[in-house]
Amino acid sequence: MSQTDFVDITWQGRPVRIEHQWLCAAHTDAPLMVFLHEGLGSVAMWKDFPQQLCEALHMRGLVYSRPGYGQSTPRAADEHWDPDFMHRQAHEVLPALLAALGVTEAPWLFGHSDGGSIALLYAARHATAGLMVMAPHILVEEVSITSITQARETYENTDLRQRLSRYHADVDSAFWGWNRIWLDPRFRSWSIEEDIRAITCPVLAIQGIDDEYGTLAQIRGIAARVPHTQLLELPHCGHSPHRDQPEILLQGCVTFFNAQPHVPLSQPRQP
């Protein structure tokens, strides 16, 4: 496993430390995949999936924890996110991180849940080689609010806080930053349906049919607005396909990646 490192960026007028990890760095001529975690995720919570995907595609990888998550600078106790928090991650934090790390190429992005939405927003404005988005959100559905409300009750009344604390230096920063904005009445009208129409790079949109945080209207809505999108709808699968259906997911990503005309078909390896 590669070493976790830190880099400082300036965001919101102050220095912010970003936890990150390079994968398969020896493949210096290979394309780069940047991984964007879910709303309660971090570098550690991905476990070994990014490594598996990079090896399957013969790519380099960059995994990082957004501010407020993992070992990155926590959210201040009095800091409340606004409904544009994913836009700010896509348009401010990710470009600053790539610049601080000296990344000048157009990367591939693999995003999960909120990270998938951030990936879509980034690709709508910045040069991007391709997207793989898993359980992304492009609008707020009632099923999302119901499940996130249940998550709050679980966090307050079970050992969820203790279990999540293994993955975050400040677990309350991670949980409440995510939970409070999603349940904020101002967030009900949040949508990136129009933003994503600007995406021109290849897109694979993935979702479990049994996703407890969103319906298939999410990825089908992407395809309606970005017509070249390919869909991967996974049966017997919830919000985390890399945990529920890892083999089918990996194969679907490899098939999609191999089909891109600019990718030498002899380069990626089958998982």
CSV table of C-alpha atoms in Angstrom, one decimal:
chain,number,residue,atom,x,y,z
A,1,MET,CA,0.0,0.0,0.0
A,2,SER,CA,1.3,3.4,-0.9
A,3,GLN,CA,2.2,6.0,1.8
A,4,THR,CA,-0.3,8.6,2.8
A,5,ASP,CA,1.1,12.2,2.5
A,6,PHE,CA,-0.1,15.7,3.0
A,7,VAL,CA,0.0,18.9,1.0
A,8,ASP,CA,-1.1,22.4,1.9
A,9,ILE,CA,-3.5,24.5,-0.2
A,10,THR,CA,-5.1,27.9,0.5
A,11,TRP,CA,-8.8,27.7,0.7
A,12,GLN,CA,-11.3,30.1,2.2
A,13,GLY,CA,-8.4,32.4,3.0
A,14,ARG,CA,-6.5,30.0,5.2
A,15,PRO,CA,-4.1,27.1,4.8
A,16,VAL,CA,-5.8,23.7,4.6
A,17,ARG,CA,-3.9,20.4,4.9
A,18,ILE,CA,-5.0,17.7,2.4
A,19,GLU,CA,-4.4,14.0,3.1
A,20,HIS,CA,-3.6,12.2,-0.1
A,21,GLN,CA,-2.1,8.9,-1.5
A,22,TRP,CA,-0.5,8.1,-4.8
A,23,LEU,CA,-1.1,4.6,-6.3
A,24,CYS,CA,0.9,2.7,-8.9
A,25,ALA,CA,3.2,5.8,-9.2
A,26,ALA,CA,5.8,3.7,-11.0
A,27,HIS,CA,3.6,3.8,-14.1
A,28,THR,CA,4.9,7.3,-14.9
A,29,ASP,CA,3.5,7.2,-18.5
A,30,ALA,CA,0.1,5.9,-17.6
A,31,PRO,CA,-3.0,8.1,-17.3
A,32,LEU,CA,-4.1,9.4,-13.9
A,33,MET,CA,-7.3,8.5,-12.1
A,34,VAL,CA,-8.3,10.8,-9.2
A,35,PHE,CA,-10.7,9.3,-6.7
A,36,LEU,CA,-13.4,11.4,-5.0
A,37,HIS,CA,-14.9,9.8,-1.9
A,38,GLU,CA,-18.5,9.7,-0.7
A,39,GLY,CA,-20.2,12.1,1.8
A,40,LEU,CA,-18.8,10.2,4.8
A,41,GLY,CA,-15.7,8.9,3.1
A,42,SER,CA,-11.9,9.4,3.3
A,43,VAL,CA,-8.7,7.9,1.9
A,44,ALA,CA,-8.9,5.0,4.4
A,45,MET,CA,-12.6,4.3,3.8
A,46,TRP,CA,-12.0,3.4,0.1
A,47,LYS,CA,-9.9,0.5,1.5
A,48,ASP,CA,-8.2,-1.3,-1.5
A,49,PHE,CA,-10.7,-0.5,-4.3
A,50,PRO,CA,-8.7,2.3,-5.8
A,51,GLN,CA,-5.6,0.1,-5.9
A,52,GLN,CA,-7.6,-2.7,-7.6
A,53,LEU,CA,-9.0,-0.4,-10.2
A,54,CYS,CA,-5.7,1.2,-11.0
A,55,GLU,CA,-4.1,-2.2,-11.4
A,56,ALA,CA,-6.9,-3.4,-13.6
A,57,LEU,CA,-6.7,-0.3,-15.9
A,58,HIS,CA,-2.9,0.1,-15.7
A,59,MET,CA,-3.3,3.6,-14.4
A,60,ARG,CA,-1.8,5.8,-11.8
A,61,GLY,CA,-4.1,6.8,-8.9
A,62,LEU,CA,-4.5,9.8,-6.6
A,63,VAL,CA,-6.8,9.4,-3.6
A,64,TYR,CA,-7.5,12.3,-1.2
A,65,SER,CA,-9.7,13.3,1.7
A,66,ARG,CA,-11.6,16.5,1.2
A,67,PRO,CA,-11.3,19.2,3.9
A,68,GLY,CA,-13.3,18.1,6.9
A,69,TYR,CA,-12.6,14.4,6.3
A,70,GLY,CA,-10.0,11.7,7.1
A,71,GLN,CA,-6.8,13.3,8.2
A,72,SER,CA,-7.3,16.5,6.3
A,73,THR,CA,-7.9,19.8,8.1
A,74,PRO,CA,-11.2,19.4,10.0
A,75,ARG,CA,-14.2,21.6,9.5
A,76,ALA,CA,-14.3,24.3,12.2
A,77,ALA,CA,-16.9,23.7,14.9
A,78,ASP,CA,-18.9,26.8,13.9
A,79,GLU,CA,-18.5,26.2,10.1
A,80,HIS,CA,-21.7,25.3,8.3
A,81,TRP,CA,-21.6,24.4,4.7
A,82,ASP,CA,-23.9,26.1,2.2
A,83,PRO,CA,-25.9,24.5,-0.6
A,84,ASP,CA,-23.1,25.2,-3.1
A,85,PHE,CA,-20.6,23.1,-1.1
A,86,MET,CA,-20.1,20.5,-3.9
A,87,HIS,CA,-19.6,23.3,-6.4
A,88,ARG,CA,-16.9,24.8,-4.2
A,89,GLN,CA,-15.1,21.4,-3.9
A,90,ALA,CA,-15.2,21.0,-7.7
A,91,HIS,CA,-14.3,24.6,-8.7
A,92,GLU,CA,-12.0,25.5,-5.8
A,93,VAL,CA,-10.5,22.7,-3.8
A,94,LEU,CA,-9.8,20.1,-6.5
A,95,PRO,CA,-8.1,22.5,-8.9
A,96,ALA,CA,-6.0,23.9,-6.0
A,97,LEU,CA,-5.0,20.3,-4.9
A,98,LEU,CA,-4.0,19.3,-8.5
A,99,ALA,CA,-2.0,22.5,-8.9
A,100,ALA,CA,-0.2,22.0,-5.5
A,101,LEU,CA,0.7,18.4,-6.5
A,102,GLY,CA,2.0,19.6,-9.9
A,103,VAL,CA,-0.7,17.7,-12.0
A,104,THR,CA,-0.9,19.4,-15.3
A,105,GLU,CA,-2.6,16.7,-17.4
A,106,ALA,CA,-6.4,16.3,-17.8
A,107,PRO,CA,-7.1,13.5,-15.3
A,108,TRP,CA,-9.7,10.8,-15.2
A,109,LEU,CA,-12.1,11.1,-12.3
A,110,PHE,CA,-13.8,8.3,-10.3
A,111,GLY,CA,-16.3,9.7,-7.9
A,112,HIS,CA,-18.7,8.0,-5.4
A,113,SER,CA,-21.9,9.7,-4.2
A,114,ASP,CA,-21.2,13.3,-3.3
A,115,GLY,CA,-17.8,12.7,-4.9
A,116,GLY,CA,-19.5,11.6,-8.1
A,117,SER,CA,-21.4,14.9,-8.1
A,118,ILE,CA,-18.2,16.8,-7.5
A,119,ALA,CA,-16.6,14.9,-10.4
A,120,LEU,CA,-19.4,15.9,-12.7
A,121,LEU,CA,-19.2,19.5,-11.7
A,122,TYR,CA,-15.4,19.5,-12.2
A,123,ALA,CA,-15.7,18.0,-15.7
A,124,ALA,CA,-18.3,20.5,-16.7
A,125,ARG,CA,-15.8,23.3,-16.3
A,126,HIS,CA,-12.3,21.8,-16.5
A,127,ALA,CA,-10.4,19.6,-19.0
A,128,THR,CA,-11.1,16.0,-18.0
A,129,ALA,CA,-10.0,12.8,-19.8
A,130,GLY,CA,-13.0,10.8,-18.6
A,131,LEU,CA,-15.5,10.2,-15.8
A,132,MET,CA,-16.6,7.1,-13.8
A,133,VAL,CA,-19.3,8.2,-11.4
A,134,MET,CA,-20.9,5.8,-8.9
A,135,ALA,CA,-24.2,6.6,-7.2
A,136,PRO,CA,-23.9,10.3,-8.0
A,137,HIS,CA,-26.5,12.9,-7.2
A,138,ILE,CA,-27.7,15.4,-9.7
A,139,LEU,CA,-30.8,16.4,-7.7
A,140,VAL,CA,-32.3,15.9,-4.3
A,141,GLU,CA,-34.8,13.0,-4.0
A,142,GLU,CA,-37.0,12.2,-1.0
A,143,VAL,CA,-35.3,8.8,-0.6
A,144,SER,CA,-32.1,10.6,0.0
A,145,ILE,CA,-33.6,12.8,2.7
A,146,THR,CA,-35.2,9.8,4.4
A,147,SER,CA,-32.0,7.8,4.5
A,148,ILE,CA,-29.8,10.8,5.6
A,149,THR,CA,-32.4,11.5,8.4
A,150,GLN,CA,-32.0,7.8,9.5
A,151,ALA,CA,-28.2,8.2,9.4
A,152,ARG,CA,-28.5,11.1,11.9
A,153,GLU,CA,-30.5,8.9,14.2
A,154,THR,CA,-28.1,6.0,13.8
A,155,TYR,CA,-25.1,8.3,14.5
A,156,GLU,CA,-26.7,9.7,17.7
A,157,ASN,CA,-28.0,6.4,19.1
A,158,THR,CA,-25.7,3.6,18.0
A,159,ASP,CA,-22.0,2.9,17.7
A,160,LEU,CA,-21.8,4.4,14.2
A,161,ARG,CA,-19.8,7.4,15.6
A,162,GLN,CA,-17.2,5.1,17.1
A,163,ARG,CA,-17.0,3.0,13.9
A,164,LEU,CA,-16.5,6.1,11.7
A,165,SER,CA,-13.9,7.5,14.1
A,166,ARG,CA,-11.4,5.0,12.8
A,167,TYR,CA,-11.4,6.8,9.4
A,168,HIS,CA,-11.6,10.5,10.5
A,169,ALA,CA,-9.3,12.6,12.8
A,170,ASP,CA,-12.5,14.6,13.7
A,171,VAL,CA,-15.5,12.4,13.1
A,172,ASP,CA,-18.0,15.0,14.1
A,173,SER,CA,-16.5,17.4,11.5
A,174,ALA,CA,-17.1,14.7,8.8
A,175,PHE,CA,-20.5,13.6,9.9
A,176,TRP,CA,-22.2,16.9,10.8
A,177,GLY,CA,-20.8,18.8,7.8
A,178,TRP,CA,-22.4,16.3,5.5
A,179,ASN,CA,-25.6,15.6,7.4
A,180,ARG,CA,-26.6,19.1,8.3
A,181,ILE,CA,-26.4,20.6,4.8
A,182,TRP,CA,-28.2,17.6,3.2
A,183,LEU,CA,-31.0,18.1,5.7
A,184,ASP,CA,-31.0,21.9,5.5
A,185,PRO,CA,-34.3,23.1,3.9
A,186,ARG,CA,-32.3,25.3,1.5
A,187,PHE,CA,-30.7,22.2,0.0
A,188,ARG,CA,-34.0,20.7,-1.2
A,189,SER,CA,-33.9,22.7,-4.4
A,190,TRP,CA,-30.2,21.8,-5.1
A,191,SER,CA,-29.6,20.5,-8.7
A,192,ILE,CA,-26.8,20.2,-11.1
A,193,GLU,CA,-29.0,19.0,-14.0
A,194,GLU,CA,-28.1,22.1,-16.1
A,195,ASP,CA,-24.4,22.2,-15.1
A,196,ILE,CA,-23.7,18.8,-16.5
A,197,ARG,CA,-24.9,19.6,-20.0
A,198,ALA,CA,-21.4,21.1,-20.6
A,199,ILE,CA,-19.6,17.7,-20.1
A,200,THR,CA,-17.9,16.4,-23.3
A,201,CYS,CA,-15.6,13.7,-22.0
A,202,PRO,CA,-16.5,10.0,-21.8
A,203,VAL,CA,-18.9,9.2,-18.9
A,204,LEU,CA,-19.7,5.9,-17.2
A,205,ALA,CA,-22.5,6.3,-14.7
A,206,ILE,CA,-23.0,3.5,-12.2
A,207,GLN,CA,-25.7,2.8,-9.7
A,208,GLY,CA,-27.1,-0.1,-7.7
A,209,ILE,CA,-30.7,-0.8,-8.3
A,210,ASP,CA,-31.3,-1.1,-4.6
A,211,ASP,CA,-29.5,2.2,-3.7
A,212,GLU,CA,-30.9,3.5,-0.5
A,213,TYR,CA,-29.8,7.0,-1.2
A,214,GLY,CA,-31.1,7.6,-4.7
A,215,THR,CA,-33.1,6.1,-7.5
A,216,LEU,CA,-32.0,5.3,-11.0
A,217,ALA,CA,-33.4,8.7,-12.0
A,218,GLN,CA,-30.0,10.0,-11.0
A,219,ILE,CA,-27.8,8.3,-13.6
A,220,ARG,CA,-30.6,8.1,-16.2
A,221,GLY,CA,-30.9,11.9,-15.7
A,222,ILE,CA,-27.2,12.2,-16.5
A,223,ALA,CA,-27.7,10.2,-19.7
A,224,ALA,CA,-30.6,12.4,-20.7
A,225,ARG,CA,-28.4,15.5,-20.5
A,226,VAL,CA,-25.0,14.0,-21.5
A,227,PRO,CA,-26.2,11.7,-24.3
A,228,HIS,CA,-22.8,9.9,-24.8
A,229,THR,CA,-23.1,8.6,-21.2
A,230,GLN,CA,-22.9,4.8,-20.7
A,231,LEU,CA,-25.0,3.4,-17.9
A,232,LEU,CA,-24.1,0.5,-15.6
A,233,GLU,CA,-27.1,-0.5,-13.4
A,234,LEU,CA,-26.2,-3.2,-10.9
A,235,PRO,CA,-28.8,-5.7,-9.5
A,236,HIS,CA,-28.6,-6.8,-5.8
A,237,CYS,CA,-26.6,-3.7,-5.1
A,238,GLY,CA,-27.0,-0.7,-2.8
A,239,HIS,CA,-25.2,2.7,-2.5
A,240,SER,CA,-21.7,1.2,-2.6
A,241,PRO,CA,-21.2,-1.0,-5.6
A,242,HIS,CA,-17.4,-1.4,-4.8
A,243,ARG,CA,-18.5,-3.2,-1.7
A,244,ASP,CA,-21.7,-4.9,-2.9
A,245,GLN,CA,-20.7,-5.9,-6.5
A,246,PRO,CA,-16.9,-5.4,-6.8
A,247,GLU,CA,-16.2,-7.9,-9.5
A,248,ILE,CA,-19.0,-6.7,-11.8
A,249,LEU,CA,-18.1,-3.1,-11.1
A,250,LEU,CA,-14.4,-3.7,-12.0
A,251,GLN,CA,-15.3,-5.5,-15.2
A,252,GLY,CA,-17.7,-2.8,-16.2
A,253,CYS,CA,-15.0,-0.1,-15.7
A,254,VAL,CA,-12.4,-2.1,-17.6
A,255,THR,CA,-14.9,-2.7,-20.5
A,256,PHE,CA,-15.8,1.0,-20.6
A,257,PHE,CA,-12.1,2.2,-20.4
A,258,ASN,CA,-11.0,-0.2,-23.1
A,259,ALA,CA,-13.7,1.0,-25.5
A,260,GLN,CA,-12.4,4.6,-25.5
A,261,PRO,CA,-10.6,5.3,-28.8
A,262,HIS,CA,-7.7,7.1,-27.4
A,263,VAL,CA,-6.8,4.2,-25.0
A,264,PRO,CA,-4.4,1.5,-26.4
A,265,LEU,CA,-6.4,-1.7,-26.0
A,266,SER,CA,-3.2,-3.6,-25.2
A,267,GLN,CA,-2.5,-1.5,-22.2
A,268,PRO,CA,-5.2,-2.1,-19.6
A,269,ARG,CA,-5.4,-5.5,-17.9
A,270,GLN,CA,-8.5,-7.5,-17.2
A,271,PRO,CA,-9.2,-7.9,-13.5
